[in-house]
Structure formats: structure tokens, C-alpha cells
Coordinates of C-alpha atoms and ligand atoms in Angstrom, one line a residue:
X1 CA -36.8 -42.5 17.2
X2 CA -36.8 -39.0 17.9
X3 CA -33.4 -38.2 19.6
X4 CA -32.1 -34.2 21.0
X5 CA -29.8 -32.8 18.3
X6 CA -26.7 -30.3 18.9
X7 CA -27.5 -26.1 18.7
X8 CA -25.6 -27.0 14.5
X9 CA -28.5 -29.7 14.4
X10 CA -26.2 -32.5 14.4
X11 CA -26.6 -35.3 17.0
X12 CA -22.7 -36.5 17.9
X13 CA -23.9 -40.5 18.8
X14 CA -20.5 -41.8 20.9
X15 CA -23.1 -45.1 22.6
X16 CA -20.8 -47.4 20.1
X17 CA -18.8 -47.7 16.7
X18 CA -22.1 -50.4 16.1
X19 CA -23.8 -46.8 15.1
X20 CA -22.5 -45.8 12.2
X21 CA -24.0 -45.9 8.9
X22 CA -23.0 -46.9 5.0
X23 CA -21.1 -44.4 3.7
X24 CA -22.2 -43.3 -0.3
X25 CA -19.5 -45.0 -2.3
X26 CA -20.4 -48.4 0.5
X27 CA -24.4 -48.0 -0.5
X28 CA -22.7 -48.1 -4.1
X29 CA -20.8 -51.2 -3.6
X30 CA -23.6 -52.9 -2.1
X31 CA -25.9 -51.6 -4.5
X32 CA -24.0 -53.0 -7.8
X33 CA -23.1 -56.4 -5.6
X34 CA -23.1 -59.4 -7.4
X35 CA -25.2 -62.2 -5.7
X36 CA -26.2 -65.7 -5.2
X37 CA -27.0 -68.4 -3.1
X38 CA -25.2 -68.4 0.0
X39 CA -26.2 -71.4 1.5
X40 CA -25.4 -73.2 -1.9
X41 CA -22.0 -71.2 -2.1
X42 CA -22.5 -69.3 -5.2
X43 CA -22.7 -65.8 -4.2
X44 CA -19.5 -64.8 -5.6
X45 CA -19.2 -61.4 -3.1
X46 CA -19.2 -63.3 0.0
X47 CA -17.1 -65.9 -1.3
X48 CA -14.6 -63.2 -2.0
X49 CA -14.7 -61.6 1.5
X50 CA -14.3 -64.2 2.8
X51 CA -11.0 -65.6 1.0
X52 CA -9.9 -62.1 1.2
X53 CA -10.3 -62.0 5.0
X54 CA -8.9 -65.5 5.5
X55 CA -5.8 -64.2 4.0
X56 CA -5.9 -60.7 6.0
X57 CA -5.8 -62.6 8.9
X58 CA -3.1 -65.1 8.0
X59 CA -5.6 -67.9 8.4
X60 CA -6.8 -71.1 5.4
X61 CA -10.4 -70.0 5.8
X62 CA -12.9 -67.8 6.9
X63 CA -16.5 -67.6 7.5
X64 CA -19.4 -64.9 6.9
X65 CA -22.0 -64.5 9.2
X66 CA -24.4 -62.3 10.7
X67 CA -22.9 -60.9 13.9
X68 CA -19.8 -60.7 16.1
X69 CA -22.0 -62.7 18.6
X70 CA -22.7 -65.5 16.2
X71 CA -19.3 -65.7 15.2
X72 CA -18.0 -66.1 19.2
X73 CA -20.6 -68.8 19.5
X74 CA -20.1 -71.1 16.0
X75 CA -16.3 -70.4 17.3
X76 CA -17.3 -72.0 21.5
X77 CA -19.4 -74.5 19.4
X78 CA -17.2 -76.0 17.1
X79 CA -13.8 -76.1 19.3
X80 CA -16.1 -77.5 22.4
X81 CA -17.9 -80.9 23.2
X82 CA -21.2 -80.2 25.7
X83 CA -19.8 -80.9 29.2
X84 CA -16.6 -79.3 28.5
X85 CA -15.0 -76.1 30.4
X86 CA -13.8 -72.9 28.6
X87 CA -11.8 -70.4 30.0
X88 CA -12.6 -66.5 29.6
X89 CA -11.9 -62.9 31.3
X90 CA -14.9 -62.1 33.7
X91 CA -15.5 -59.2 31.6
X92 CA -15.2 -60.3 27.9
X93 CA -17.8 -60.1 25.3
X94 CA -18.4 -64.4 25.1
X95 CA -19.1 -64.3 28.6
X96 CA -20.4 -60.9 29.4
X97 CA -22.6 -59.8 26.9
X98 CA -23.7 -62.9 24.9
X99 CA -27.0 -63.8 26.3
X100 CA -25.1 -66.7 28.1
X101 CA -24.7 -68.7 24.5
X102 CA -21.9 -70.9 25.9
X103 CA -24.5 -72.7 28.1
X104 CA -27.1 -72.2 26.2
X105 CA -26.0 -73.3 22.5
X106 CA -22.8 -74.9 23.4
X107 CA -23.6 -76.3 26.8
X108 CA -20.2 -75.7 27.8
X109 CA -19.3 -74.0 31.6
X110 CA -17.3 -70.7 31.8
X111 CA -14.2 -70.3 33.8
X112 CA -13.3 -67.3 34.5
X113 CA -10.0 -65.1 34.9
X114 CA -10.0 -61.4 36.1
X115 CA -7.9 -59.5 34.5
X116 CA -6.6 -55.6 34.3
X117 CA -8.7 -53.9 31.6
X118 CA -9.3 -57.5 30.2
X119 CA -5.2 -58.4 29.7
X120 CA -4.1 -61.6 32.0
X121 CA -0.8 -63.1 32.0
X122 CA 0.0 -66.7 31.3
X123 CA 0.3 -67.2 34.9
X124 CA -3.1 -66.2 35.6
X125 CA -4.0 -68.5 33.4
X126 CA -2.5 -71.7 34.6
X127 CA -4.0 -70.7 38.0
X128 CA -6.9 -71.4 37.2
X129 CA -6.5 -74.4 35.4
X130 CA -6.8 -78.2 37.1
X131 CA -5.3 -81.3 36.1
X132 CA -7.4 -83.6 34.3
X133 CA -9.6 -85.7 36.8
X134 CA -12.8 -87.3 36.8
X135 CA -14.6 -84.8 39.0
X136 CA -13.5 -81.4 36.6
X137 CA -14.8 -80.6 33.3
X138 CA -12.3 -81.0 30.5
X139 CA -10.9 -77.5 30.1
X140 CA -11.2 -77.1 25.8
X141 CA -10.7 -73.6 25.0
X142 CA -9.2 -70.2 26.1
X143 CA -10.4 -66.9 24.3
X144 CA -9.6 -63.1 24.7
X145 CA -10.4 -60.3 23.6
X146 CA -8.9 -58.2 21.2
X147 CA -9.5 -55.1 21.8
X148 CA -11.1 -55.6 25.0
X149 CA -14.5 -53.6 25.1
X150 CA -15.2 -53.5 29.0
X151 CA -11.6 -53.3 29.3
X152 CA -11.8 -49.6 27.7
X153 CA -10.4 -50.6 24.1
X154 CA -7.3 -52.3 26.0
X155 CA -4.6 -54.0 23.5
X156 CA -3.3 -56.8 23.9
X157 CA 0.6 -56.7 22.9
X158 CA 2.3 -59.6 21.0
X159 CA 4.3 -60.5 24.3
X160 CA 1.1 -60.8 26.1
X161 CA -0.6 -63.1 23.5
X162 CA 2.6 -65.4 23.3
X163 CA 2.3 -65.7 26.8
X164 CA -0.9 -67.0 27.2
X165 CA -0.7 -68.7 24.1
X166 CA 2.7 -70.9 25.4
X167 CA 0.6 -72.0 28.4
X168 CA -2.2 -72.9 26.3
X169 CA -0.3 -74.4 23.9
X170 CA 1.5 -76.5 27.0
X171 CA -1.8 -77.6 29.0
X172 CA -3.3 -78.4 25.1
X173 CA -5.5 -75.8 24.9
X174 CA -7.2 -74.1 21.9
X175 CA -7.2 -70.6 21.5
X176 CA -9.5 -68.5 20.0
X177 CA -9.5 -64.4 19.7
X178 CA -12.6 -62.1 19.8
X179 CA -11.1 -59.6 17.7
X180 CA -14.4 -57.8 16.4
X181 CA -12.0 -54.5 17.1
X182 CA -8.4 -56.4 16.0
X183 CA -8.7 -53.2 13.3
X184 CA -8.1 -51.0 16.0
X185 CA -5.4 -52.9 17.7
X186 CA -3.6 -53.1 14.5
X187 CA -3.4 -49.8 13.9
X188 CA -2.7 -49.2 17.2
X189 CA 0.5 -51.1 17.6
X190 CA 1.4 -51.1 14.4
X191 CA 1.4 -54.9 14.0
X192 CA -0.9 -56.5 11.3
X193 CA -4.0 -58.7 12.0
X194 CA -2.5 -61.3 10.5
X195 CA 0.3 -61.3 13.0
X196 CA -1.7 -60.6 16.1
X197 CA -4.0 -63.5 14.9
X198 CA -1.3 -66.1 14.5
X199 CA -1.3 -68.0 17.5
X200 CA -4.9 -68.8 17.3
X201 CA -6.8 -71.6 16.2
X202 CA -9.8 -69.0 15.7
X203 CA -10.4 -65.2 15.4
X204 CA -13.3 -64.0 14.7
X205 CA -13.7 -60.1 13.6
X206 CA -16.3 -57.6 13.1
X207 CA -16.8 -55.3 10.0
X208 CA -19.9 -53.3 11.4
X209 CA -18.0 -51.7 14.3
X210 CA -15.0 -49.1 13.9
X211 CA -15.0 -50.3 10.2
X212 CA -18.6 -49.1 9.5
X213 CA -20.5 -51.3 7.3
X214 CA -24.1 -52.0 8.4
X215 CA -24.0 -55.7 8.9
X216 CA -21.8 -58.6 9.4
X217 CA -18.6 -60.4 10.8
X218 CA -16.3 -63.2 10.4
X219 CA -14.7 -66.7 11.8
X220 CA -11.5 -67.7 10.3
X221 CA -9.3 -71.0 11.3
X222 CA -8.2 -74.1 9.6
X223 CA -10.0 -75.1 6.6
X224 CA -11.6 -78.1 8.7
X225 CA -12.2 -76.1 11.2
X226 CA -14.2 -73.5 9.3
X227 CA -15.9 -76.7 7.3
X228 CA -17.4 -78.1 10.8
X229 CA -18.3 -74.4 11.6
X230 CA -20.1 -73.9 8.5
X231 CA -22.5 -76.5 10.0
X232 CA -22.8 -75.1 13.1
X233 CA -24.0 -71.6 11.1
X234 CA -26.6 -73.5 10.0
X235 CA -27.7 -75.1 12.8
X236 CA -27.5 -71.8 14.8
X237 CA -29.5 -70.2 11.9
X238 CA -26.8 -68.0 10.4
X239 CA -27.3 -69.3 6.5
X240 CA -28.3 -66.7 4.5
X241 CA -29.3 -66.2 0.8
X242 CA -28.6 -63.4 -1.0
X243 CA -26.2 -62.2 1.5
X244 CA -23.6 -60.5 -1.1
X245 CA -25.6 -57.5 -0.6
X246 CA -24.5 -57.1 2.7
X247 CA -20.9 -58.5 2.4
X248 CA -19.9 -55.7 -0.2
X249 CA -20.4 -53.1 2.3
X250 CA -18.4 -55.4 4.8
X251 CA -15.5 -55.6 2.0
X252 CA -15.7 -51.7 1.1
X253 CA -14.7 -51.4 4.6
X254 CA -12.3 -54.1 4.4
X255 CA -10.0 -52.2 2.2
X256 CA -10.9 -49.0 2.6
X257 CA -12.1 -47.7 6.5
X258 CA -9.3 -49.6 8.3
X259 CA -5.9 -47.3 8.3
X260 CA -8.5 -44.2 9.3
X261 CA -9.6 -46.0 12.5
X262 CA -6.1 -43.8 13.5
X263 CA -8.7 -40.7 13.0
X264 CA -11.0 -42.0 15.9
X265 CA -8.0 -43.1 18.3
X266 CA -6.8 -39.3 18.2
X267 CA -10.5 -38.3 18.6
X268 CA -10.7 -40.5 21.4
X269 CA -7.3 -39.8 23.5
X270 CA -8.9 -35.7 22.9
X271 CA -12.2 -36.1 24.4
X272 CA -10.2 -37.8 27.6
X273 CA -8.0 -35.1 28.0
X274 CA -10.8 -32.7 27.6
X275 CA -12.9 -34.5 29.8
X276 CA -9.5 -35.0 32.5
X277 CA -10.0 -31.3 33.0
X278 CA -14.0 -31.6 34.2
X279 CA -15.2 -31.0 37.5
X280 CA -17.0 -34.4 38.4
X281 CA -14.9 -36.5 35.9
X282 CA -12.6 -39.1 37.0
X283 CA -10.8 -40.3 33.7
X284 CA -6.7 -42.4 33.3
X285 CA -5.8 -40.5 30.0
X286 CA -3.2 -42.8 29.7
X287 CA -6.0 -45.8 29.5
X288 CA -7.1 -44.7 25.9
X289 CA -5.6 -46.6 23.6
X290 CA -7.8 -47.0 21.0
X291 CA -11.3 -46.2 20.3
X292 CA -13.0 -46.5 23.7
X293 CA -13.3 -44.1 26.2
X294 CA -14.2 -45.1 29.9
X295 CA -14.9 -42.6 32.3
X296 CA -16.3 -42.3 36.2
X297 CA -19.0 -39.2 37.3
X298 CA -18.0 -38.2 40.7
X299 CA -21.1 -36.6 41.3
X300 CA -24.3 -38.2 40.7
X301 CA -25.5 -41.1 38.7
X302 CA -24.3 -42.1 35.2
X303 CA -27.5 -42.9 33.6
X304 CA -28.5 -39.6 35.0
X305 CA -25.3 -37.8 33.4
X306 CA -26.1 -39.8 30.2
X307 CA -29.8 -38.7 30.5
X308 CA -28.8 -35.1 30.1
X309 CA -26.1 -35.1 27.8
X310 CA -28.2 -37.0 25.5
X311 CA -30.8 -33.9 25.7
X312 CA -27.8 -31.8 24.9
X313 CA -27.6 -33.9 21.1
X314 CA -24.4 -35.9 22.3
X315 CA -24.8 -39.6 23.1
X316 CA -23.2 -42.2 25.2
X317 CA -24.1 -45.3 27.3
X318 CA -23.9 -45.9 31.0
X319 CA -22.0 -49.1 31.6
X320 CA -22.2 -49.2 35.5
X321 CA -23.3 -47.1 38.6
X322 CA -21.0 -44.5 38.0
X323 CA -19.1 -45.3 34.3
X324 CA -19.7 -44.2 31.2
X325 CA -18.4 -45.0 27.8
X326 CA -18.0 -43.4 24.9
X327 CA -16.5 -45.0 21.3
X328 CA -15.3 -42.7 18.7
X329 CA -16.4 -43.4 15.2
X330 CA -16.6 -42.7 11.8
X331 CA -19.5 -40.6 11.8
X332 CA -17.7 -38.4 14.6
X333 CA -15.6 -35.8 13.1
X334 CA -12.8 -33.6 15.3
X335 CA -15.2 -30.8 14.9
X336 CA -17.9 -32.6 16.6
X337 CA -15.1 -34.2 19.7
X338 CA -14.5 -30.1 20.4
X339 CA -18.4 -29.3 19.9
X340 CA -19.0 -31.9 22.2
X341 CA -16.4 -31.2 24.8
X342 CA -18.1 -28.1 25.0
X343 CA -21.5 -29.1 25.4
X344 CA -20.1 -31.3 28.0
X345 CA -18.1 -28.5 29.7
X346 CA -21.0 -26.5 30.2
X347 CA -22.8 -29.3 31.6
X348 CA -20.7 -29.9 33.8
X349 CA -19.8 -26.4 35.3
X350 CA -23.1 -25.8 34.8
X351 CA -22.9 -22.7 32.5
X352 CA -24.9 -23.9 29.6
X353 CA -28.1 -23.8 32.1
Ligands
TLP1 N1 -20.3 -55.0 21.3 C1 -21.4 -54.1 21.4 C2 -22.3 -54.4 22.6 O1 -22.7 -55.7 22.4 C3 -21.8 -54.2 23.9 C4 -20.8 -52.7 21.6 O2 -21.5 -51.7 21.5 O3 -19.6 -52.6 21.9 N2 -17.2 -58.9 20.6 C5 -17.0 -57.7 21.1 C6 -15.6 -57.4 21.8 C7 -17.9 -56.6 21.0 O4 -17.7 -55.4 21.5 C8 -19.2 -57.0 20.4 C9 -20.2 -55.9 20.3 C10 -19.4 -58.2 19.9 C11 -18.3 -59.2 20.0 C12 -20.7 -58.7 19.3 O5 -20.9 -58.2 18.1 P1 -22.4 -58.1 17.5 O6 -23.0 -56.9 18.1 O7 -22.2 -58.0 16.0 O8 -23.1 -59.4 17.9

């Protein structure tokens, strides 16, 4: 791929924290990985990420697998009977962005609540939930989201979770948490995963996004829960060998890339007061709370916007008509926020033509 660089030769990629690559000492780690059998469970490293992220999150067990996505869907398959109903927010990842897995592996139907940047409230909740009766599908399962990607990194607070999770709780619902970016929220609020993961039966958590290592994610639960799971990786394809390679790179970033995510949150809330004082930005400051930066173009088009910032050497993605996004990361230093700010400024006053 042959991509525009920066006048320094550096290309600033904001598209996603998905972009990043091994740092050395990671390579290193995975490099001198000891390895086994997955599928056979003898490859000691991914045994020990995996007890070591059961106990991050506060939970008896955890599961390695490929993806974030594969992790959502082993997590709607195992908690879910074909036939049944699960609730989600219009815009969350399980329901947005998954290729429609829940109909297509799991069978399952998708109700949806709308919330504000992703958050919705107990009561939003029960109204959309009926009373069991032959004609409805049996409502199983209620997920959110973590931080909430489409929801422009949104946290959700302790008091929000326990709300939703009493209703839940009283209508006999399971819950389960996309939390591929429950790093950032962490170290947002201040409140550890293990914490903002206790009321669910399931979280599942990324360590190739803010955390930076090339591949991977994880499901943790119950230890039968994780055991009928474990199935369900097969079935869907998610067994792999050798795969201590990969997992040392996810537990280099385990213990030592999640306190700077703090780094990319500052990064973040600059570029969206630098780009608050653009002609033919619209941008809520305030909205940055983490990692992810949403922003409107007055003006034109956003894929066009996108088009020529990425000739500039600074990259985001178009996420509708007129919104763009762009996640902070650790390949993005502060230099390269004010170099890009820059490159952006010129853009759009038009001096740098
Ligand atoms: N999100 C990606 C894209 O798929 C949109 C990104 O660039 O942000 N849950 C959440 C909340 C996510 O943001 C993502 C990835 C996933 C799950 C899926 O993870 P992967 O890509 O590992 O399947």
C-alpha cells in the first residue's frame, strides 16, 4: 500500500487504535514465547493470559481468541438458544458492525435501544422489553458497550451499569459487556476493569486496539460458561495451534500499554480543541472522553475531507455523510497531534494550497 506521508516523512494514521504495530520489546516477547498446542491446552503462554486476564477482570475464566468480533459472537452464542431475542444499542459493535453474526451464527433476533452516544438508562431498557408470551421471542441477553465506538469513546459510569444491570437482573436477563476498549474506560474513570466488569455474566475485551498488540482478544465469565464457549470457538473456527506467539504480544500489552492509554486521551481532548477552532468543523469538546474523536465537516463531504487529508500524510475514516472519526494511538505521539493540527489548519483555511 502506498499511502501520502507528512512534509517530516511520517504518515500520522488516526483511522483506528486497530493500526498500530508491535512495539520492539513486544516482537521480543513474542519472539522468545513459549508454545504449544492450543487446541490440546498446552501452550503454556496462552494459558497464562488467559488466567491472568480472568483475574484482571474479576472473573473465574477467560478465553483467547482471534478477534473482538469472535469474542462478541462465542459470547451471543453461548448465553442464547436460536429463536431467542437479544437486546442491544442501535449503534453497538454486535449489532452494527459484525457482519450480522447474531442471525447468522447464533440465529438469535436483535432488539434494539437508541441511546445517547451509546449510554441508555434502565428505563430505556424495560421499555423495550415484553412479558413473556407465546407470540415474542424469549428476551436472553442484554449487552453494551464499553467504551462505545459509534458513541465517540463514550464511558459508561458505574451508576449507569448498575442501572441497567438491576433491570436485567429483575426481568432475568444476562448481561454481557463489549469492552474491547474497557482499558480506556478504566483509566478514564479511574475505576478498574475488574470493577466495571462485575455485574456481567460476560466481557469480552480486546488487546489489539488502544493496547497495541497485533492480534487477539478475550471472553471471560463463569468457568462453565467459558467451558461451553470453548466449544463454540471451535465450532466457529477460532482453535488455534501455536497461538502463544501471538498471545505474548497480547500479555506485553497486558501489563505494560494500559496506564499510558492516559497519553492518547490527552492527545485526543487536543486535537478536539484544535479542531473546535476550524472553519467547517462542528466538534462537542466536551464529548471526548477517551480515545475517539467524532467530528462533523460543515462544508462538503467527509469522504471528500478524508480524501485530502489523507494526501496531506494524516489519516482518518469517514463514518457517515458528514462525520469523521479519528482514534488516538500509540503510534501517535503529541508532536504528531500539533503536526497534524496544522496540516489540518491549513486545509481548512486553505493556506497550505
Ligand atoms: N472496531 C473497529 C471496526 O470494526 C469498526 C474499529 O476500528 O474501531 N467491539 C468494538 C467496540 C470495536 O470497536 C471493535 C473493532 C470490535 C468489537 C471488533 O474487534 P475486531 O476488529 O478484533 O473483530
Amino acid at each position: 500500500m502506498s499511502a501520502s506521508s507528512t512534509s517530516s516523512g511520517k504518515q500520522i494514521d488516526l483511522r483506528s487504535d486497530t493500526v498500530t504495530l508491535p512495539t520492539p520489546a513486544m516482537r521480543r516477547a513474542m519472539a522468545e514465547a513459549m508454545v504449544g498446542d492450543d487446541v490440546f491446552g498446552e501452550d503454556p503462554t496462552v494459558n497464562e493470559l488467559e488466567a491472568q486476564t480472568a483475574v484482571v477482570l474479576g472473573k473465574e475464566a477467560a478465553l483467547f481468541v482471534p478477534s473482538g468480533t469472535m469474542a462478541n459472537q462465542i459470547a451471543v452464542r453461548t448465553h442464547t438458544e436460536h429463536g431467542d431475542e437479544i437486546v442491544v444499542e442501535s449503534s453497538a459493535h454486535i449489532y452494527y458492525y459484525e457482519a450480522g453474526g447474531p442471525a447468522a451464527l447464533s440465529g438469535v433476533m436483535c432488539r434494539c435501544v437508541t441511546g445517547r452516544r451509546g449510554i441508555f438508562s434502565g428505563a430505556d431498557l424495560e421499555a423495550v422489553l415484553r412479558p413473556p408470551d407465546q407470540h415474542f421471542p424469549p428476551t436472553r441477553l442484554v449487552c453494551i458497550e464499553n467504551t462505545h465506538n459509534r458513541g465517540g469513546g463514550s464511558v459508561w459510569r458505574l451508576d449507569q451499569i448498575a442501572d441497567v444491570a438491576a433491570v436485567a437482573k429483575r426481568r432475568g436477563l444476562r448481561l454481557h459487556m463489549d469492552g474491547a476498549r474497557l482499558w480506556n474506560a478504566a483509566v478514564a474513570t479511574g475505576v478498574s476493569e475488574r470493577d466495571l466488569a462485575a455485574p456481567f455474566d460476560s466481557v469480552s475485551v480486546c488487546f489489539s486496539k488502544g493496547l497495541g498488540a497485533p492480534v487477539g482478544s478475550a471472553l471471560a465469565g463463569s468457568k462453565e460458561f467459558i467451558a461451553r464457549a470453548r466449544r463454540f470457538r471451535k465450532q466457529f473456527g477460532g482453535g488455534m495451534r501455536q497461538a502463544g506467539i501471538i498471545a505474548a504480544g497480547a500479555l506485553h500489552a497486558l501489563h505494560n500499554h494500559r496506564s499510558r492509554l492516559a497519553e492518547d486521551h490527552a492527545n485526543a481532548k487536543r486535537l478536539a480543541q484544535g479542531l473546535s477552532r476550524l472553519p467547517g468543523v462542528a466538534i462537542d469538546v466536551e464529548s471526548v472522553e477517551t480515545n475517539i474523536v467524532l467530528f462533523r465537516v460543515t462544508g462538503g463531504s467527509a469522504t471528500e475531507f478524508v480524501r485530502k487529508l489523507d494526501a496531506l500524510g494524516v489519516r482518518m475514516l469517514a463514518t457517515g455523510a458528514d462525520t469523521i472519526r479519528a482514534v488516538t494511538n500509540l503510534n501517535v505521539s503529541g508532536e504528531d497531534i500539533t503536526v497534524a493540527l496544522e496540516i489540518i489548519a491549513a486545509m481548512c483555511t486553505g493556506s497550505g494550497n
